[in-house]
Short mmCIF file of C-alpha atoms in Angstrom, two decimals:
data_model
loop_
_atom_site.label_atom_id
_atom_site.label_comp_id
_atom_site.label_asym_id
_atom_site.label_seq_id
_atom_site.Cartn_x
_atom_site.Cartn_y
_atom_site.Cartn_z
CA MET A 1497 99.71 81.23 101.84
CA SER A 1498 103.02 81.19 103.63
CA GLY A 1499 105.39 84.05 104.23
CA PHE A 1500 105.94 86.53 107.01
CA LYS A 1501 103.37 88.04 109.32
CA VAL A 1502 103.88 91.70 110.19
CA LEU A 1503 103.61 92.11 113.98
CA GLN A 1504 104.82 95.74 113.97
CA PRO A 1505 105.23 97.60 110.69
CA GLY A 1506 107.85 100.12 111.85
CA LEU A 1507 107.77 103.81 110.96
CA LEU A 1508 107.80 103.35 107.21
CA THR A 1509 108.39 99.95 105.69
CA LEU A 1510 107.71 99.54 101.99
CA ILE A 1511 107.73 96.65 99.57
CA GLN A 1512 110.20 97.51 96.81
CA ASP A 1513 111.80 95.90 93.81
CA ALA A 1514 114.38 97.70 91.66
CA GLY A 1515 111.71 100.15 90.47
CA ARG A 1516 108.98 100.76 87.94
CA ILE A 1517 110.42 101.76 84.61
CA GLY A 1518 108.86 102.55 81.26
CA GLN A 1519 105.64 103.97 82.76
CA HIS A 1520 106.39 107.70 82.85
CA ARG A 1521 104.09 108.39 79.92
CA ILE A 1522 101.01 107.65 81.98
CA GLY A 1523 102.38 109.73 84.83
CA LEU A 1524 103.73 106.87 86.97
CA THR A 1525 106.97 107.50 88.78
CA THR A 1526 109.83 105.07 89.35
CA GLY A 1527 109.63 104.11 93.02
CA GLY A 1528 112.26 101.53 93.99
CA PRO A 1529 114.93 101.53 96.68
CA LEU A 1530 116.37 104.89 97.73
CA ASP A 1531 119.71 103.20 98.37
CA SER A 1532 120.08 101.00 95.32
CA ASN A 1533 123.48 99.76 96.46
CA ALA A 1534 122.31 98.34 99.79
CA PHE A 1535 119.24 96.90 98.04
CA ALA A 1536 121.40 95.18 95.42
CA TRP A 1537 123.60 93.65 98.13
CA ALA A 1538 120.59 92.33 100.04
CA ASN A 1539 119.51 90.29 97.04
CA ARG A 1540 122.99 89.23 96.06
CA LEU A 1541 123.83 87.82 99.50
CA LEU A 1542 120.92 85.41 99.01
CA ASN A 1543 121.74 84.67 95.38
CA ASN A 1544 118.46 86.31 94.35
CA ASP A 1545 117.65 87.96 91.08
CA GLY A 1546 118.69 91.65 91.21
CA ASN A 1547 115.07 92.72 90.82
CA ALA A 1548 113.71 90.43 93.57
CA THR A 1549 111.20 92.07 95.89
CA ALA A 1550 112.52 93.09 99.32
CA LEU A 1551 111.56 95.51 102.10
CA GLU A 1552 112.85 99.04 102.52
CA ILE A 1553 112.80 99.87 106.23
CA SER A 1554 113.13 103.55 107.09
CA ILE A 1555 114.48 104.30 110.59
CA GLY A 1556 113.47 100.87 111.94
CA GLY A 1557 110.91 99.25 114.21
CA LEU A 1558 109.81 96.26 112.10
CA VAL A 1559 108.80 93.03 113.82
CA MET A 1560 107.71 89.96 111.84
CA GLU A 1561 107.00 86.30 112.40
CA ALA A 1562 108.27 83.79 109.85
CA GLN A 1563 105.67 81.32 108.60
CA CYS A 1564 108.06 79.34 106.41
CA ASP A 1565 111.64 78.04 106.47
CA THR A 1566 113.91 80.30 104.48
CA TYR A 1567 116.85 82.72 104.71
CA ILE A 1568 116.85 86.45 105.34
CA VAL A 1569 119.44 89.20 105.17
CA LEU A 1570 119.47 92.81 106.37
CA THR A 1571 121.71 95.40 104.66
CA GLY A 1572 121.99 99.18 104.67
CA ALA A 1573 121.54 101.31 107.78
CA ALA A 1574 122.81 99.93 111.09
CA MET A 1575 119.56 98.56 112.50
CA PRO A 1576 119.98 95.85 115.13
CA LEU A 1577 118.63 92.54 113.84
CA LYS A 1578 117.39 89.93 116.30
CA ILE A 1579 116.08 86.47 115.54
CA ASN A 1580 114.17 85.04 118.53
CA GLY A 1581 115.80 87.68 120.73
CA THR A 1582 119.38 86.84 119.75
CA GLU A 1583 121.32 89.59 118.03
CA GLN A 1584 122.50 88.74 114.51
CA GLU A 1585 124.95 90.32 112.12
CA GLY A 1586 123.81 92.61 109.31
CA TRP A 1587 125.05 92.14 105.71
CA CYS A 1588 124.95 88.40 106.39
CA ALA A 1589 122.35 85.77 105.46
CA HIS A 1590 120.59 83.91 108.28
CA LYS A 1591 118.37 80.86 108.28
CA VAL A 1592 114.90 81.33 109.78
CA GLN A 1593 112.22 78.77 110.49
CA ALA A 1594 108.46 78.96 110.71
CA GLY A 1595 107.56 80.54 114.06
CA ASP A 1596 110.77 82.57 114.38
CA ARG A 1597 110.42 86.16 115.48
CA ILE A 1598 112.43 88.72 113.52
CA ASP A 1599 113.06 92.05 115.17
CA VAL A 1600 114.59 95.01 113.35
CA GLY A 1601 115.43 97.79 115.84
CA PHE A 1602 116.08 101.48 115.30
CA SER A 1603 119.08 102.68 113.33
CA SER A 1604 122.26 103.98 114.92
CA ALA A 1605 123.78 105.00 111.55
CA GLY A 1606 121.97 105.51 108.25
CA ALA A 1607 118.26 105.81 107.55
CA ARG A 1608 117.26 102.92 105.25
CA ALA A 1609 117.80 99.21 105.61
CA TYR A 1610 116.81 96.44 103.21
CA LEU A 1611 115.44 93.10 104.29
CA ALA A 1612 115.50 90.43 101.62
CA VAL A 1613 114.30 86.85 101.69
CA SER A 1614 115.36 83.87 99.54
CA GLY A 1615 113.62 84.12 96.18
CA GLY A 1616 112.15 87.50 97.09
CA PHE A 1617 108.68 88.23 98.47
CA THR A 1618 106.14 86.91 95.98
CA VAL A 1619 104.05 90.02 95.45
CA ALA A 1620 101.98 90.61 92.30
CA LYS A 1621 103.41 93.22 89.96
CA SER A 1622 101.49 96.32 89.14
CA PHE A 1623 102.65 98.09 85.96
CA THR A 1624 105.69 95.80 85.65
CA SER A 1625 106.88 96.29 89.23
CA THR A 1626 106.10 95.59 92.88
CA ALA A 1627 107.59 98.94 94.00
CA THR A 1628 105.26 100.75 96.40
CA VAL A 1629 104.55 104.42 95.70
CA THR A 1630 102.08 105.47 98.39
CA ARG A 1631 101.31 108.84 96.79
CA GLU A 1632 100.04 106.98 93.73
CA GLY A 1633 98.56 104.09 95.72
CA ILE A 1634 100.43 101.67 93.48
CA GLY A 1635 102.59 98.61 94.17
CA GLY A 1636 103.17 96.59 97.32
CA LEU A 1637 100.22 94.72 98.78
CA ASN A 1638 97.71 97.55 98.23
CA GLY A 1639 99.68 100.69 97.43
CA GLU A 1640 100.30 101.36 101.13
CA LYS A 1641 103.16 101.05 103.58
CA LEU A 1642 103.20 97.86 105.66
CA GLN A 1643 100.44 97.53 108.25
CA GLN A 1644 100.24 95.40 111.33
CA GLY A 1645 98.74 92.02 110.39
CA ASP A 1646 99.90 92.11 106.76
CA ILE A 1647 101.11 88.80 105.37
CA LEU A 1648 104.14 89.14 103.13
CA PRO A 1649 104.02 86.11 100.85
CA ALA A 1650 107.23 84.13 100.42
CA GLU A 1651 108.07 80.55 99.46
CA SER A 1652 109.98 78.18 101.69
CA ALA A 1653 113.57 77.78 100.53
CA ALA A 1654 115.62 74.60 100.48
CA ASP A 1655 119.12 74.64 101.97
CA GLN A 1656 121.22 76.83 99.74
CA GLN A 1657 124.51 78.67 99.51
CA VAL A 1658 124.22 82.07 101.17
CA TYR A 1659 126.75 84.81 101.80
CA ARG A 1660 128.17 87.48 104.09
CA LEU A 1661 129.75 90.73 102.95
CA PRO A 1662 133.05 91.28 104.78
CA GLU A 1663 133.06 94.44 106.87
CA ALA A 1664 135.77 96.08 104.77
CA PHE A 1665 133.34 96.26 101.85
CA ARG A 1666 130.37 97.70 103.75
CA PRO A 1667 129.57 101.39 103.37
CA ASP A 1668 130.22 103.76 106.26
CA TYR A 1669 127.07 105.84 106.71
CA THR A 1670 128.70 108.11 109.27
CA ALA A 1671 131.33 109.45 106.86
CA ALA A 1672 130.94 113.07 105.66
CA VAL A 1673 129.50 113.26 102.19
CA SER A 1674 130.20 115.50 99.26
CA LEU A 1675 127.47 114.94 96.73
CA ARG A 1676 128.35 115.03 93.07
CA VAL A 1677 126.15 117.05 90.74
CA ILE A 1678 126.13 117.24 86.95
CA THR A 1679 125.16 120.75 85.93
CA GLY A 1680 122.45 120.66 83.30
CA TYR A 1681 118.82 121.52 82.62
CA GLN A 1682 118.39 125.27 83.45
CA GLN A 1683 121.97 125.72 84.67
CA ASP A 1684 122.23 128.82 82.46
CA ALA A 1685 119.47 130.38 84.57
CA PHE A 1686 121.93 130.43 87.49
CA SER A 1687 124.70 133.02 87.36
CA ASP A 1688 128.31 132.00 88.04
CA VAL A 1689 128.02 133.66 91.44
CA GLN A 1690 124.90 131.64 92.29
CA LYS A 1691 126.52 128.42 91.10
CA ARG A 1692 129.66 129.14 93.13
CA LEU A 1693 127.52 129.82 96.17
CA PHE A 1694 125.73 126.51 95.69
CA PHE A 1695 128.91 124.49 95.23
CA SER A 1696 130.83 126.14 98.08
CA SER A 1697 128.17 126.19 100.79
CA GLU A 1698 127.06 123.71 103.37
CA TYR A 1699 123.42 122.64 103.36
CA LYS A 1700 121.42 120.76 105.95
CA VAL A 1701 118.91 118.00 105.39
CA THR A 1702 115.56 119.32 106.68
CA ASP A 1703 112.76 117.26 108.18
CA ARG A 1704 110.90 117.66 104.90
CA ALA A 1705 112.92 114.86 103.38
CA ASP A 1706 111.01 111.91 102.03
CA ARG A 1707 110.96 109.47 99.14
CA MET A 1708 109.67 112.16 96.80
CA GLY A 1709 112.47 114.59 97.47
CA TYR A 1710 114.96 115.88 100.03
CA ARG A 1711 114.50 119.54 100.89
CA LEU A 1712 117.77 121.09 101.95
CA GLU A 1713 118.37 124.29 103.87
CA GLY A 1714 121.24 126.72 103.48
CA PRO A 1715 122.31 129.81 101.57
CA GLN A 1716 119.57 130.95 99.23
CA ILE A 1717 120.21 130.33 95.52
CA THR A 1718 118.41 132.66 93.14
CA PRO A 1719 117.79 131.68 89.54
CA SER A 1720 117.18 134.45 87.01
CA ILE A 1721 113.84 132.88 86.03
CA ASP A 1722 110.79 132.08 88.16
CA GLY A 1723 109.57 129.00 86.42
CA ILE A 1724 109.62 127.11 83.17
CA LEU A 1725 107.15 125.32 80.97
CA SER A 1726 106.57 122.00 82.78
CA GLU A 1727 109.06 119.38 81.66
CA GLY A 1728 110.31 115.89 82.57
CA ILE A 1729 112.26 115.51 85.83
CA CYS A 1730 114.96 112.87 86.06
CA HIS A 1731 116.09 111.06 89.20
CA GLY A 1732 118.41 113.24 91.28
CA ALA A 1733 117.36 116.52 89.63
CA ILE A 1734 117.90 119.50 91.93
CA GLN A 1735 115.14 122.05 91.60
CA VAL A 1736 115.24 125.50 93.12
CA PRO A 1737 111.82 126.98 93.93
CA ALA A 1738 111.14 130.63 94.79
CA ASP A 1739 112.51 130.32 98.35
CA GLY A 1740 115.95 129.46 96.94
CA GLN A 1741 116.27 126.25 98.96
CA PRO A 1742 117.25 123.27 96.80
CA ILE A 1743 115.17 120.10 96.59
CA VAL A 1744 116.77 116.88 95.36
CA LEU A 1745 114.10 114.86 93.56
CA LEU A 1746 114.14 111.15 94.24
CA ASN A 1747 112.42 107.87 93.41
CA ASP A 1748 108.84 108.99 94.11
CA ARG A 1749 109.17 112.38 92.36
CA GLN A 1750 106.46 113.74 90.10
CA THR A 1751 107.35 112.95 86.51
CA ILE A 1752 107.00 116.55 85.32
CA GLY A 1753 107.37 119.93 86.97
CA GLY A 1754 107.98 123.61 86.35
CA TYR A 1755 110.76 124.78 88.70
CA PRO A 1756 114.22 125.69 87.40
CA LYS A 1757 116.85 122.99 87.95
CA ILE A 1758 120.56 123.59 88.41
CA GLY A 1759 121.51 120.01 87.57
CA SER A 1760 121.21 116.45 88.84
CA MET A 1761 122.91 114.43 91.54
CA ILE A 1762 124.41 111.12 90.46
CA ALA A 1763 122.61 107.98 91.67
CA MET A 1764 125.58 106.73 93.74
CA ASP A 1765 125.25 109.91 95.77
CA THR A 1766 121.47 110.07 96.07
CA ALA A 1767 121.91 106.62 97.65
CA ARG A 1768 124.22 108.22 100.25
CA LEU A 1769 122.02 111.29 100.68
CA THR A 1770 118.96 109.19 101.51
CA GLN A 1771 120.89 107.47 104.30
CA LEU A 1772 121.13 110.85 106.07
CA LEU A 1773 118.77 111.98 108.80
CA PRO A 1774 117.36 115.51 109.13
CA GLY A 1775 120.00 117.91 110.45
CA SER A 1776 122.89 116.21 108.62
CA ALA A 1777 125.23 118.54 106.73
CA VAL A 1778 126.01 118.03 103.05
CA SER A 1779 127.98 119.84 100.39
CA PHE A 1780 128.00 119.61 96.61
CA GLU A 1781 130.72 119.08 94.08
CA GLU A 1782 130.45 119.57 90.34
CA ILE A 1783 131.17 116.59 88.12
CA SER A 1784 131.09 116.18 84.35
CA ILE A 1785 128.73 113.72 82.71
CA ASP A 1786 131.76 111.81 81.42
CA ALA A 1787 133.28 111.47 84.88
CA ALA A 1788 129.86 110.45 86.21
CA HIS A 1789 129.60 107.81 83.50
CA ASN A 1790 133.02 106.43 84.42
CA LEU A 1791 132.04 106.26 88.09
CA ARG A 1792 128.83 104.44 87.25
CA CYS A 1793 130.66 101.84 85.18
CA LEU A 1794 133.36 101.44 87.83
CA GLU A 1795 130.76 101.04 90.56
CA GLN A 1796 129.05 98.35 88.52
CA ALA A 1797 132.34 96.57 87.91
CA ARG A 1798 133.27 96.80 91.60
CA PHE A 1799 129.91 95.39 92.65
CA ALA A 1800 130.31 92.50 90.20
CA ARG A 1801 133.86 91.75 91.33
CA THR A 1802 133.45 92.09 95.08
CA GLU A 1803 133.31 88.53 96.33
CA PRO A 1804 131.14 88.00 99.39
CA GLU A 1805 132.16 85.20 101.75
CA ALA A 1806 130.25 81.96 101.32
CA LEU A 1807 128.73 80.77 104.60
CA MET B 1181 111.89 117.62 60.05
CA SER B 1182 114.62 119.20 57.95
CA GLN B 1183 118.25 119.71 58.93
CA THR B 1184 117.61 123.36 59.74
CA GLU B 1185 114.69 122.43 61.90
CA TYR B 1186 116.86 120.02 63.84
CA GLN B 1187 119.19 122.90 64.63
CA THR B 1188 116.33 124.60 66.43
CA THR B 1189 116.10 121.56 68.71
CA ARG B 1190 118.35 122.02 71.72
CA VAL B 1191 119.75 118.92 73.39
CA GLU B 1192 120.85 119.50 76.99
CA ILE B 1193 122.26 117.27 79.67
CA ALA B 1194 119.69 116.55 82.35
CA GLY B 1195 121.48 113.99 84.50
CA GLU B 1196 123.91 111.07 84.49
CA ASN B 1197 121.60 109.01 82.29
CA ALA B 1198 119.25 111.60 80.82
CA LEU B 1199 119.21 114.15 78.04
CA ILE B 1200 116.46 116.67 77.48
CA LEU B 1201 115.39 117.90 74.06
CA TYR B 1202 113.81 121.34 73.71
CA PHE B 1203 111.69 121.96 70.63
CA GLY B 1204 110.40 125.42 71.54
CA GLU B 1205 109.71 127.76 74.41
CA LYS B 1206 105.96 127.92 74.66
CA THR B 1207 102.69 126.03 74.47
CA ASP B 1208 102.11 125.53 70.78
CA PRO B 1209 100.39 122.66 68.94
CA ALA B 1210 103.10 122.66 66.24
CA VAL B 1211 105.83 122.30 68.86
CA SER B 1212 103.86 119.61 70.66
CA ALA B 1213 103.53 117.73 67.36
CA LYS B 1214 107.32 117.79 67.01
CA VAL B 1215 107.67 116.36 70.50
CA GLN B 1216 105.31 113.54 69.59
CA GLN B 1217 107.13 112.90 66.33
CA ALA B 1218 110.40 112.63 68.25
CA VAL B 1219 108.85 110.18 70.73
CA ASP B 1220 107.88 107.89 67.85
CA ALA B 1221 111.27 108.18 66.15
CA LEU B 1222 113.38 107.72 69.27
CA GLU B 1223 111.41 104.74 70.47
CA THR B 1224 112.80 102.87 67.48
CA VAL B 1225 116.36 104.17 67.26
CA LEU B 1226 117.02 104.00 71.00
CA ALA B 1227 115.13 100.76 71.61
CA ASP B 1228 118.15 98.87 72.97
CA VAL B 1229 119.27 101.57 75.42
CA LEU B 1230 116.08 103.41 76.30
CA ILE B 1231 114.75 103.32 79.86
CA ASP B 1232 111.93 105.83 79.60
CA MET B 1233 110.80 109.07 77.99
CA VAL B 1234 108.80 111.98 79.39
CA PRO B 1235 107.17 114.10 76.70
CA SER B 1236 105.84 117.47 77.83
CA TYR B 1237 104.72 120.78 76.30
CA ALA B 1238 107.86 121.65 74.37
CA SER B 1239 110.41 119.17 75.62
CA LEU B 1240 111.23 115.50 75.74
CA LEU B 1241 113.25 113.91 78.54
CA VAL B 1242 115.12 110.84 77.32
CA ILE B 1243 116.40 108.45 79.99
CA PHE B 1244 118.90 105.83 78.85
CA ASN B 1245 120.80 102.93 80.38
CA PRO B 1246 124.32 104.23 81.09
CA LEU B 1247 125.68 100.70 81.34
CA ALA B 1248 124.62 100.05 77.73
CA CYS B 1249 125.92 103.25 76.13
CA ASP B 1250 126.91 106.85 76.89
CA HIS B 1251 125.42 110.29 76.28
CA LEU B 1252 127.53 110.89 73.17
CA GLU B 1253 126.13 107.80 71.49
CA VAL B 1254 122.58 108.75 72.50
CA ARG B 1255 123.09 112.28 71.13
CA ARG B 1256 124.44 110.89 67.87
CA ARG B 1257 121.41 108.64 67.42
CA ILE B 1258 119.00 111.44 68.31
CA ARG B 1259 120.65 113.76 65.80
CA THR B 1260 120.42 111.16 63.04
CA ALA B 1261 116.85 110.22 63.84
CA LEU B 1262 115.58 113.80 63.93
CA SER B 1263 117.39 114.93 60.81
CA ASP B 1264 116.13 111.89 58.88
CA GLN B 1265 112.56 112.74 59.70
CA ALA B 1266 110.43 114.11 56.90
CA ALA B 1267 108.62 117.35 57.62
CA GLY B 1268 104.87 117.37 58.10
CA GLU B 1269 104.53 113.81 59.30
CA ALA B 1270 103.32 114.69 62.77
CA SER B 1271 100.26 112.69 63.55
CA GLU B 1272 97.13 114.59 64.38
CA GLY B 1273 96.49 112.31 67.31
CA ARG B 1274 93.19 110.60 67.91
CA LEU B 1275 90.10 112.61 68.66
CA VAL B 1276 88.69 111.48 72.00
CA SER B 1277 85.34 112.61 73.26
CA LEU B 1278 84.90 112.97 77.01
CA PRO B 1279 81.41 113.42 78.43
CA ALA B 1280 81.10 116.23 80.98
CA TYR B 1281 78.25 117.04 83.33
CA TYR B 1282 78.66 120.78 83.73
CA SER B 1283 76.53 122.30 86.49
CA THR B 1284 76.77 124.32 89.67
CA GLU B 1285 76.15 121.02 91.49
CA SER B 1286 79.11 119.23 89.87
CA GLY B 1287 81.27 122.33 89.34
CA PRO B 1288 81.47 124.40 92.53
CA ASP B 1289 83.57 127.14 90.87
CA LEU B 1290 81.41 127.48 87.74
CA GLU B 1291 79.33 130.39 89.01
CA ASP B 1292 82.33 132.35 90.32
CA LEU B 1293 84.27 131.81 87.14
CA ALA B 1294 81.32 132.97 85.05
CA SER B 1295 80.72 136.11 87.07
CA ARG B 1296 84.40 137.07 87.04
CA ALA B 1297 84.39 136.62 83.25
CA ASN B 1298 81.15 138.56 82.88
CA LEU B 1299 79.58 135.57 81.23
CA SER B 1300 76.59 133.43 82.04
CA VAL B 1301 77.12 129.87 83.28
CA GLU B 1302 75.68 128.60 79.98
CA GLU B 1303 78.19 130.68 78.01
CA VAL B 1304 81.14 129.28 80.00
CA ILE B 1305 79.91 125.74 79.33
CA LYS B 1306 79.46 126.49 75.65
CA ILE B 1307 82.93 128.04 75.32
CA HIS B 1308 84.61 125.16 77.19
CA SER B 1309 82.85 122.44 75.24
CA GLU B 1310 83.21 123.97 71.78
CA MET B 1311 86.97 123.97 71.80
CA GLU B 1312 89.20 121.07 70.81
CA TYR B 1313 92.08 120.53 73.24
CA ARG B 1314 95.43 118.93 72.75
CA VAL B 1315 96.96 116.58 75.34
CA TYR B 1316 100.25 118.39 75.99
CA ALA B 1317 101.59 116.40 78.90
CA ILE B 1318 100.72 113.70 81.41
CA GLY B 1319 102.04 113.96 84.95
CA PHE B 1320 101.34 115.38 88.43
CA ALA B 1321 99.42 112.18 89.20
CA PRO B 1322 98.90 108.95 87.24
CA GLY B 1323 96.57 109.76 84.36
CA PHE B 1324 96.53 113.54 84.85
CA ALA B 1325 96.48 114.99 81.31
CA TYR B 1326 97.29 118.66 80.77
CA LEU B 1327 94.94 119.93 78.04
CA GLY B 1328 95.27 123.22 76.23
CA GLU B 1329 94.39 125.80 75.53
CA VAL B 1330 91.09 127.09 76.85
CA ASP B 1331 89.60 130.22 75.34
CA GLU B 1332 91.05 133.34 76.97
CA ARG B 1333 87.59 134.43 78.06
CA ILE B 1334 87.30 131.52 80.49
CA ALA B 1335 90.94 131.31 81.60
CA ALA B 1336 91.11 131.60 85.40
CA PRO B 1337 93.96 131.69 87.92
CA ARG B 1338 94.35 128.90 90.46
CA LEU B 1339 92.41 129.24 93.72
CA SER B 1340 94.31 131.15 96.39
CA THR B 1341 93.74 128.24 98.78
CA PRO B 1342 93.84 124.80 97.12
CA ARG B 1343 91.11 122.34 98.07
CA GLN B 1344 92.12 119.43 100.29
CA LYS B 1345 89.95 117.12 98.26
CA VAL B 1346 89.04 117.45 94.60
CA PRO B 1347 86.72 114.61 93.51
CA ARG B 1348 87.68 112.06 90.89
CA GLY B 1349 86.50 113.15 87.45
CA ALA B 1350 86.48 116.88 88.26
CA VAL B 1351 86.75 118.96 85.08
CA ALA B 1352 88.93 121.91 85.93
CA ILE B 1353 90.58 125.06 84.59
CA ALA B 1354 93.85 126.71 85.62
CA ASP B 1355 95.08 129.63 83.55
CA ARG B 1356 94.63 128.44 79.97
CA GLN B 1357 94.90 124.75 80.86
CA THR B 1358 92.11 122.33 81.51
CA ALA B 1359 92.12 118.79 82.89
CA VAL B 1360 90.11 115.96 84.39
CA TYR B 1361 91.29 114.85 87.85
CA PRO B 1362 91.97 111.09 87.57
CA ALA B 1363 91.64 110.47 91.32
CA VAL B 1364 90.65 112.22 94.50
CA SER B 1365 93.52 114.56 95.33
CA PRO B 1366 94.27 118.03 96.67
CA GLY B 1367 94.16 120.67 93.96
CA GLY B 1368 93.83 124.36 93.27
CA TRP B 1369 92.17 124.37 89.87
CA ASN B 1370 88.69 125.84 89.25
CA LEU B 1371 86.09 123.06 89.12
CA ILE B 1372 83.40 123.42 86.45
CA GLY B 1373 81.97 119.93 86.05
CA LEU B 1374 82.44 116.18 86.36
CA CYS B 1375 83.47 113.59 83.79
CA PRO B 1376 82.28 109.98 84.29
CA THR B 1377 85.09 108.51 82.14
CA ARG B 1378 87.92 107.14 84.26
CA MET B 1379 91.14 108.88 83.29
CA PHE B 1380 93.28 106.28 85.02
CA ASN B 1381 92.19 102.74 85.66
CA PRO B 1382 95.05 100.50 86.78
CA ASP B 1383 93.01 97.39 85.93
CA ALA B 1384 92.19 98.43 82.36
CA THR B 1385 94.30 98.15 79.21
CA PRO B 1386 95.20 100.77 78.23
CA SER B 1387 95.04 102.32 81.68
CA MET B 1388 94.35 105.77 80.20
CA PRO B 1389 91.82 106.75 77.53
CA VAL B 1390 94.21 109.39 76.13
CA GLN B 1391 97.88 109.89 75.42
CA VAL B 1392 100.10 112.87 74.72
CA GLY B 1393 99.31 114.20 71.24
CA ASP B 1394 95.61 113.18 71.28
CA ARG B 1395 92.84 115.74 70.81
CA ILE B 1396 90.00 116.02 73.31
CA ARG B 1397 86.47 117.38 73.05
CA PHE B 1398 84.15 117.67 76.01
CA GLU B 1399 80.60 116.67 75.26
CA PRO B 1400 78.03 118.22 77.64
CA ILE B 1401 75.70 115.65 79.19
CA GLU B 1402 72.77 115.87 81.60
CA ARG B 1403 72.72 114.69 85.20
CA ASP B 1404 70.83 111.44 84.37
CA GLU B 1405 73.28 110.46 81.67
CA PHE B 1406 76.22 111.27 83.94
CA LEU B 1407 74.81 108.93 86.57
CA SER B 1408 74.00 106.20 84.07
CA LEU B 1409 77.61 106.35 82.79
CA GLY B 1410 78.79 105.52 86.29
CA GLY B 1411 79.41 109.07 87.51
CA GLU B 1412 79.13 109.76 91.24
CA LEU B 1413 77.92 112.92 92.92
#
């Protein structure tokens, strides 16, 4: 079996494809990349299928040895990439050969980077997807984050056309973010005063921010109800438990829950949120479902039309 | 479901690609049957745009592909599908029997629960195993089925300190809900026995022996039978 040998796994490196869908009815969550935009670019710069399996590297610290000749690309957070000790550009495909050492350092901006390989890592699917959800012990090599000594299977790739995304098109993870929220679910359980407080205040990302949800800290929001009959939770839903501190539910969320929810953050913005480190400040902005739909379609069109440079 | 009944179904926005349907406000087999009926109907009429659905006690979350349609179109199809549905077609669900080894050995909270309820251990077992339960929801963990409702006499609040490790197969009670833990996990429910049937087996097809809408009966078994069915103590 050829592929990549993990010399150092980093803080949290997970095998992910675009996510596990259609499995909520047996209690399985979605998984998949927290920053779907950076993930999509990683695959596109190698001409991969959009659902090809890549690595999500949180914070950094991954070291691997290539065991085959192929191409790699690193997108997302600004983690220094070195091949055999020589620094290489992110958002740009690079050829690697068997025996090469690939070093992904710690991020200077952003929290998640995506490392893709030509053709994707060839990992067996579990419930239609390779996405790792450690809480469920599903996906990846064995339901766990990468471990030292793991072999990530990949095929050798013949010479092929690969790409670089010009800097002008890359996201700026240091920019201030206003996160757009569609009010919905139990929004009526929040008075106008509480909603105004939520949408006019600054919140901070706490250190209890993981793939399941980002707990934020700021002015306390009080719903008029304690809890609800457990119901389905969609991606980006913002639940407000008894302490009044909002939690944005993400890819590894539980599929059902009983806390009141003020609404849901749009996926473009959960992608930005999950690039933030604890202590970062965020604010919220209300958006209609129609405006959110337009943004989603525009984002898709922009992604399709942005031409990376051929190398 | 008649036109007037549809009007009692609330459709709310949940997120950029999700609507949530509310069929009632409380745990009720009739409401749960409506949820199940809607799952069956929407699976067909939304087939080309549906990403996933999450049925629960009285609600149904519908997640659609926003690049294939918009919420107005999804609402329109939901409205049509639900108003076209004939009343009284809700399936009863399958009746699934789950063996349970009830004992103080396999259910560390059985004695406490009995004494708080002023019942004997045997009475608690009898009451729990005589009732038929409905699968209201699946979530919390893969294969975790929320079953309801247990007889009021044996309803019990969650433990004040959840256990770090509840064993796989634990038969448990929280308030008027009961469940079988599909895997070792932390949990605060009262443990009254062990079930040797695997509630979630990723290598099996189907991976769960039950689905939302099914009916469950617990069948008391002895220690020997529990062990011979693959149960572990």
